[in-house]
């Protein structure tokens, strides 16, 4: 997932300045792509304008610097939708920024595609749990080293239990969200 895709999605919501985009990335976007710098936003906007994905108008501000207000073009919307509709491949990281981004913008996918995205995430996490939950977590430490084997095992166990609880909560909440979306889809197709 590239920064350009996130910026295009935000611009499809409404036109914004580069400063507005940076502020979005600092507040909401940080959960989809952490540590986005202002220079990265402006560099991406320049490249997206060169590709024809964004256009801008200049807003004249008396007594202040003029502002460029960027909006996504039809070509930019097509690029964004190509990314959003491309196959989602979960990773093993417990915090998957691409999943969060696709979910954030998922309302434009439609119910079936959004449910498919959730199914993919749920299936991947359940397989990950089955593979790693009960693995051998024995840590082989040579007695001659300065490591405290009991403390290392205690820390490993703490981290394992914390990760397992977080993964279980993520799966449960993702299933809950899928059911909410299924109910919403059913309600939207029910004749009045």
mmCIF file of C-alpha atoms in Angstrom:
data_model
loop_
_atom_site.group_PDB
_atom_site.id
_atom_site.type_symbol
_atom_site.label_atom_id
_atom_site.label_comp_id
_atom_site.label_asym_id
_atom_site.label_seq_id
_atom_site.Cartn_x
_atom_site.Cartn_y
_atom_site.Cartn_z
ATOM 1 C CA UNK A 1 0.000 0.000 0.000
ATOM 2 C CA UNK A 2 1.413 3.349 -1.013
ATOM 3 C CA UNK A 3 0.842 6.731 0.570
ATOM 4 C CA UNK A 4 -0.684 7.859 -2.719
ATOM 5 C CA UNK A 5 -3.579 5.422 -2.284
ATOM 6 C CA UNK A 6 -4.390 6.774 1.160
ATOM 7 C CA UNK A 7 -4.204 10.374 -0.024
ATOM 8 C CA UNK A 8 -6.420 9.615 -3.013
ATOM 9 C CA UNK A 9 -9.007 8.005 -0.740
ATOM 10 C CA UNK A 10 -9.009 11.029 1.547
ATOM 11 C CA UNK A 11 -9.282 13.401 -1.418
ATOM 12 C CA UNK A 12 -12.221 11.415 -2.792
ATOM 13 C CA UNK A 13 -14.052 12.246 0.445
ATOM 14 C CA UNK A 14 -13.554 15.963 -0.213
ATOM 15 C CA UNK A 15 -10.897 18.308 -1.647
ATOM 16 C CA UNK A 16 -8.160 19.336 0.797
ATOM 17 C CA UNK A 17 -4.936 21.268 1.079
ATOM 18 C CA UNK A 18 -1.626 19.527 1.651
ATOM 19 C CA UNK A 19 -1.768 20.760 5.239
ATOM 20 C CA UNK A 20 -5.265 19.232 5.654
ATOM 21 C CA UNK A 21 -3.955 15.913 4.307
ATOM 22 C CA UNK A 22 -1.030 15.947 6.736
ATOM 23 C CA UNK A 23 -3.396 16.715 9.612
ATOM 24 C CA UNK A 24 -5.607 13.788 8.539
ATOM 25 C CA UNK A 25 -2.589 11.476 8.433
ATOM 26 C CA UNK A 26 -1.563 12.616 11.926
ATOM 27 C CA UNK A 27 -5.000 12.018 13.464
ATOM 28 C CA UNK A 28 -6.825 9.257 11.580
ATOM 29 C CA UNK A 29 -4.271 8.122 9.065
ATOM 30 C CA UNK A 30 -1.727 7.284 11.762
ATOM 31 C CA UNK A 31 -3.598 3.991 12.241
ATOM 32 C CA UNK A 32 -3.188 3.200 8.541
ATOM 33 C CA UNK A 33 0.336 4.544 7.984
ATOM 34 C CA UNK A 34 2.277 5.888 10.941
ATOM 35 C CA UNK A 35 4.865 8.669 10.845
ATOM 36 C CA UNK A 36 3.911 10.379 7.607
ATOM 37 C CA UNK A 37 6.031 13.501 7.110
ATOM 38 C CA UNK A 38 4.802 16.746 5.529
ATOM 39 C CA UNK A 39 7.528 16.441 2.869
ATOM 40 C CA UNK A 40 6.173 12.968 1.939
ATOM 41 C CA UNK A 41 2.650 14.378 1.524
ATOM 42 C CA UNK A 42 3.808 17.195 -0.766
ATOM 43 C CA UNK A 43 6.159 14.925 -2.739
ATOM 44 C CA UNK A 44 3.284 12.474 -3.264
ATOM 45 C CA UNK A 45 0.915 15.272 -4.293
ATOM 46 C CA UNK A 46 3.457 16.490 -6.861
ATOM 47 C CA UNK A 47 3.884 12.980 -8.281
ATOM 48 C CA UNK A 48 0.116 12.377 -8.305
ATOM 49 C CA UNK A 49 -0.432 15.666 -10.165
ATOM 50 C CA UNK A 50 2.214 14.636 -12.733
ATOM 51 C CA UNK A 51 0.377 11.315 -13.236
ATOM 52 C CA UNK A 52 -2.958 13.113 -13.595
ATOM 53 C CA UNK A 53 -4.424 11.570 -10.425
ATOM 54 C CA UNK A 54 -5.017 14.912 -8.707
ATOM 55 C CA UNK A 55 -5.705 18.453 -9.792
ATOM 56 C CA UNK A 56 -5.633 21.618 -7.751
ATOM 57 C CA UNK A 57 -7.059 25.084 -7.601
ATOM 58 C CA UNK A 58 -5.377 27.987 -5.889
ATOM 59 C CA UNK A 59 -7.249 29.693 -3.091
ATOM 60 C CA UNK A 60 -6.089 33.269 -2.629
ATOM 61 C CA UNK A 61 -5.874 34.295 1.006
ATOM 62 C CA UNK A 62 -5.412 37.973 1.758
ATOM 63 C CA UNK A 63 -2.520 38.481 4.137
ATOM 64 C CA UNK A 64 -1.560 34.802 4.038
ATOM 65 C CA UNK A 65 0.110 32.418 1.641
ATOM 66 C CA UNK A 66 -2.148 31.156 -1.153
ATOM 67 C CA UNK A 67 -3.262 27.553 -0.685
ATOM 68 C CA UNK A 68 -3.498 24.776 -3.243
ATOM 69 C CA UNK A 69 -6.692 22.794 -2.811
ATOM 70 C CA UNK A 70 -6.254 19.297 -4.221
ATOM 71 C CA UNK A 71 -8.976 16.996 -5.518
ATOM 72 C CA UNK A 72 -8.873 13.542 -7.052
ATOM 73 C CA UNK A 73 -9.418 13.304 -10.800
ATOM 74 C CA UNK A 74 -11.345 10.484 -12.509
ATOM 75 C CA UNK A 75 -7.941 8.905 -13.231
ATOM 76 C CA UNK A 76 -7.057 9.198 -9.544
ATOM 77 C CA UNK A 77 -10.353 7.637 -8.554
ATOM 78 C CA UNK A 78 -9.699 4.746 -10.955
ATOM 79 C CA UNK A 79 -6.211 4.235 -9.456
ATOM 80 C CA UNK A 80 -7.625 4.288 -5.932
ATOM 81 C CA UNK A 81 -10.388 1.813 -6.783
ATOM 82 C CA UNK A 82 -7.898 -0.498 -8.532
ATOM 83 C CA UNK A 83 -5.900 -0.634 -5.285
ATOM 84 C CA UNK A 84 -8.965 -0.969 -3.042
ATOM 85 C CA UNK A 85 -10.448 -3.770 -5.176
ATOM 86 C CA UNK A 86 -7.142 -5.630 -5.580
ATOM 87 C CA UNK A 87 -6.731 -8.851 -3.604
ATOM 88 C CA UNK A 88 -5.991 -8.306 0.075
ATOM 89 C CA UNK A 89 -3.121 -10.458 1.329
ATOM 90 C CA UNK A 90 -2.926 -10.493 5.148
ATOM 91 C CA UNK A 91 0.468 -10.412 6.814
ATOM 92 C CA UNK A 92 1.484 -11.996 10.119
ATOM 93 C CA UNK A 93 1.899 -8.668 11.894
ATOM 94 C CA UNK A 94 -0.705 -8.228 14.631
ATOM 95 C CA UNK A 95 -1.428 -4.672 13.469
ATOM 96 C CA UNK A 96 -2.078 -4.729 9.739
ATOM 97 C CA UNK A 97 -2.120 -1.152 8.460
ATOM 98 C CA UNK A 98 -3.327 -2.136 4.999
ATOM 99 C CA UNK A 99 -6.334 -3.949 6.453
ATOM 100 C CA UNK A 100 -7.196 -0.878 8.517
ATOM 101 C CA UNK A 101 -6.900 1.351 5.454
ATOM 102 C CA UNK A 102 -9.024 -0.897 3.248
ATOM 103 C CA UNK A 103 -11.617 -1.141 6.010
ATOM 104 C CA UNK A 104 -11.672 2.644 6.485
ATOM 105 C CA UNK A 105 -12.365 3.208 2.801
ATOM 106 C CA UNK A 106 -14.426 0.018 2.444
ATOM 107 C CA UNK A 107 -17.817 1.697 2.300
ATOM 108 C CA UNK A 108 -17.250 2.404 -1.414
ATOM 109 C CA UNK A 109 -16.732 -1.314 -2.093
ATOM 110 C CA UNK A 110 -20.295 -2.383 -1.442
ATOM 111 C CA UNK A 111 -21.494 -4.908 1.103
ATOM 112 C CA UNK A 112 -20.358 -8.097 -0.639
ATOM 113 C CA UNK A 113 -16.777 -6.919 -1.244
ATOM 114 C CA UNK A 114 -16.525 -5.525 2.264
ATOM 115 C CA UNK A 115 -17.734 -8.813 3.741
ATOM 116 C CA UNK A 116 -15.208 -10.669 1.555
ATOM 117 C CA UNK A 117 -12.428 -8.429 2.935
ATOM 118 C CA UNK A 118 -13.535 -9.245 6.491
ATOM 119 C CA UNK A 119 -13.778 -12.958 5.694
ATOM 120 C CA UNK A 120 -10.209 -12.896 4.353
ATOM 121 C CA UNK A 121 -8.921 -11.217 7.522
ATOM 122 C CA UNK A 122 -10.865 -13.541 9.839
ATOM 123 C CA UNK A 123 -9.699 -16.659 7.987
ATOM 124 C CA UNK A 124 -6.057 -15.520 7.979
ATOM 125 C CA UNK A 125 -6.091 -14.705 11.691
ATOM 126 C CA UNK A 126 -7.807 -17.972 12.627
ATOM 127 C CA UNK A 127 -5.185 -19.917 10.648
ATOM 128 C CA UNK A 128 -2.463 -17.874 12.332
ATOM 129 C CA UNK A 129 -3.921 -18.718 15.763
ATOM 130 C CA UNK A 130 -4.096 -22.427 14.881
ATOM 131 C CA UNK A 131 -0.480 -22.406 13.704
ATOM 132 C CA UNK A 132 1.154 -20.392 16.480
ATOM 133 C CA UNK A 133 -1.019 -20.533 19.596
ATOM 134 C CA UNK A 134 0.264 -23.848 20.934
ATOM 135 C CA UNK A 135 3.729 -23.879 19.365
ATOM 136 C CA UNK A 136 6.724 -24.986 21.387
ATOM 137 C CA UNK A 137 7.917 -21.806 23.068
ATOM 138 C CA UNK A 138 10.903 -23.389 24.790
ATOM 139 C CA UNK A 139 13.876 -21.061 24.650
ATOM 140 C CA UNK A 140 17.211 -22.820 24.387
ATOM 141 C CA UNK A 141 19.760 -20.914 26.484
ATOM 142 C CA UNK A 142 23.287 -22.099 27.144
ATOM 143 C CA UNK A 143 23.829 -22.151 30.928
ATOM 144 C CA UNK A 144 27.126 -20.300 30.496
ATOM 145 C CA UNK A 145 25.493 -17.126 29.142
ATOM 146 C CA UNK A 146 24.368 -14.145 31.223
ATOM 147 C CA UNK A 147 20.685 -14.745 30.372
ATOM 148 C CA UNK A 148 18.333 -15.640 33.223
ATOM 149 C CA UNK A 149 16.429 -18.555 31.614
ATOM 150 C CA UNK A 150 13.501 -18.324 34.036
ATOM 151 C CA UNK A 151 13.094 -14.585 33.470
ATOM 152 C CA UNK A 152 13.352 -14.994 29.681
ATOM 153 C CA UNK A 153 10.634 -17.680 29.826
ATOM 154 C CA UNK A 154 8.433 -15.487 32.013
ATOM 155 C CA UNK A 155 8.771 -12.529 29.641
ATOM 156 C CA UNK A 156 8.087 -14.777 26.618
ATOM 157 C CA UNK A 157 4.995 -16.185 28.318
ATOM 158 C CA UNK A 158 3.742 -12.692 29.176
ATOM 159 C CA UNK A 159 4.204 -11.519 25.591
ATOM 160 C CA UNK A 160 2.554 -14.659 24.217
ATOM 161 C CA UNK A 161 -0.494 -14.253 26.477
ATOM 162 C CA UNK A 162 -0.767 -10.546 25.625
ATOM 163 C CA UNK A 163 -0.544 -11.249 21.899
ATOM 164 C CA UNK A 164 -3.027 -14.123 22.120
ATOM 165 C CA UNK A 165 -5.551 -11.957 23.978
ATOM 166 C CA UNK A 166 -5.136 -9.140 21.456
ATOM 167 C CA UNK A 167 -5.512 -11.525 18.499
ATOM 168 C CA UNK A 168 -8.613 -13.151 20.012
ATOM 169 C CA UNK A 169 -10.152 -9.720 20.586
ATOM 170 C CA UNK A 170 -9.327 -8.652 17.013
ATOM 171 C CA UNK A 171 -10.934 -11.773 15.539
ATOM 172 C CA UNK A 172 -14.019 -11.443 17.737
ATOM 173 C CA UNK A 173 -14.486 -7.761 16.854
ATOM 174 C CA UNK A 174 -13.918 -8.437 13.143
ATOM 175 C CA UNK A 175 -16.561 -11.180 13.233
ATOM 176 C CA UNK A 176 -18.896 -8.783 15.050
ATOM 177 C CA UNK A 177 -18.322 -6.121 12.384
ATOM 178 C CA UNK A 178 -18.957 -8.653 9.612
ATOM 179 C CA UNK A 179 -22.284 -9.583 11.226
ATOM 180 C CA UNK A 180 -23.260 -5.908 11.533
ATOM 181 C CA UNK A 181 -22.521 -5.399 7.832
ATOM 182 C CA UNK A 182 -24.440 -8.548 6.889
ATOM 183 C CA UNK A 183 -27.427 -7.262 8.885
ATOM 184 C CA UNK A 184 -27.161 -3.873 7.215
ATOM 185 C CA UNK A 185 -27.010 -5.548 3.783
ATOM 186 C CA UNK A 186 -30.100 -7.633 4.612
ATOM 187 C CA UNK A 187 -31.971 -4.543 5.802
ATOM 188 C CA UNK A 188 -31.092 -2.645 2.630
ATOM 189 C CA UNK A 189 -32.554 -5.394 0.422
ATOM 190 C CA UNK A 190 -35.714 -5.927 2.472
ATOM 191 C CA UNK A 191 -38.752 -4.378 0.755
ATOM 192 C CA UNK A 192 -40.544 -1.735 2.815
#
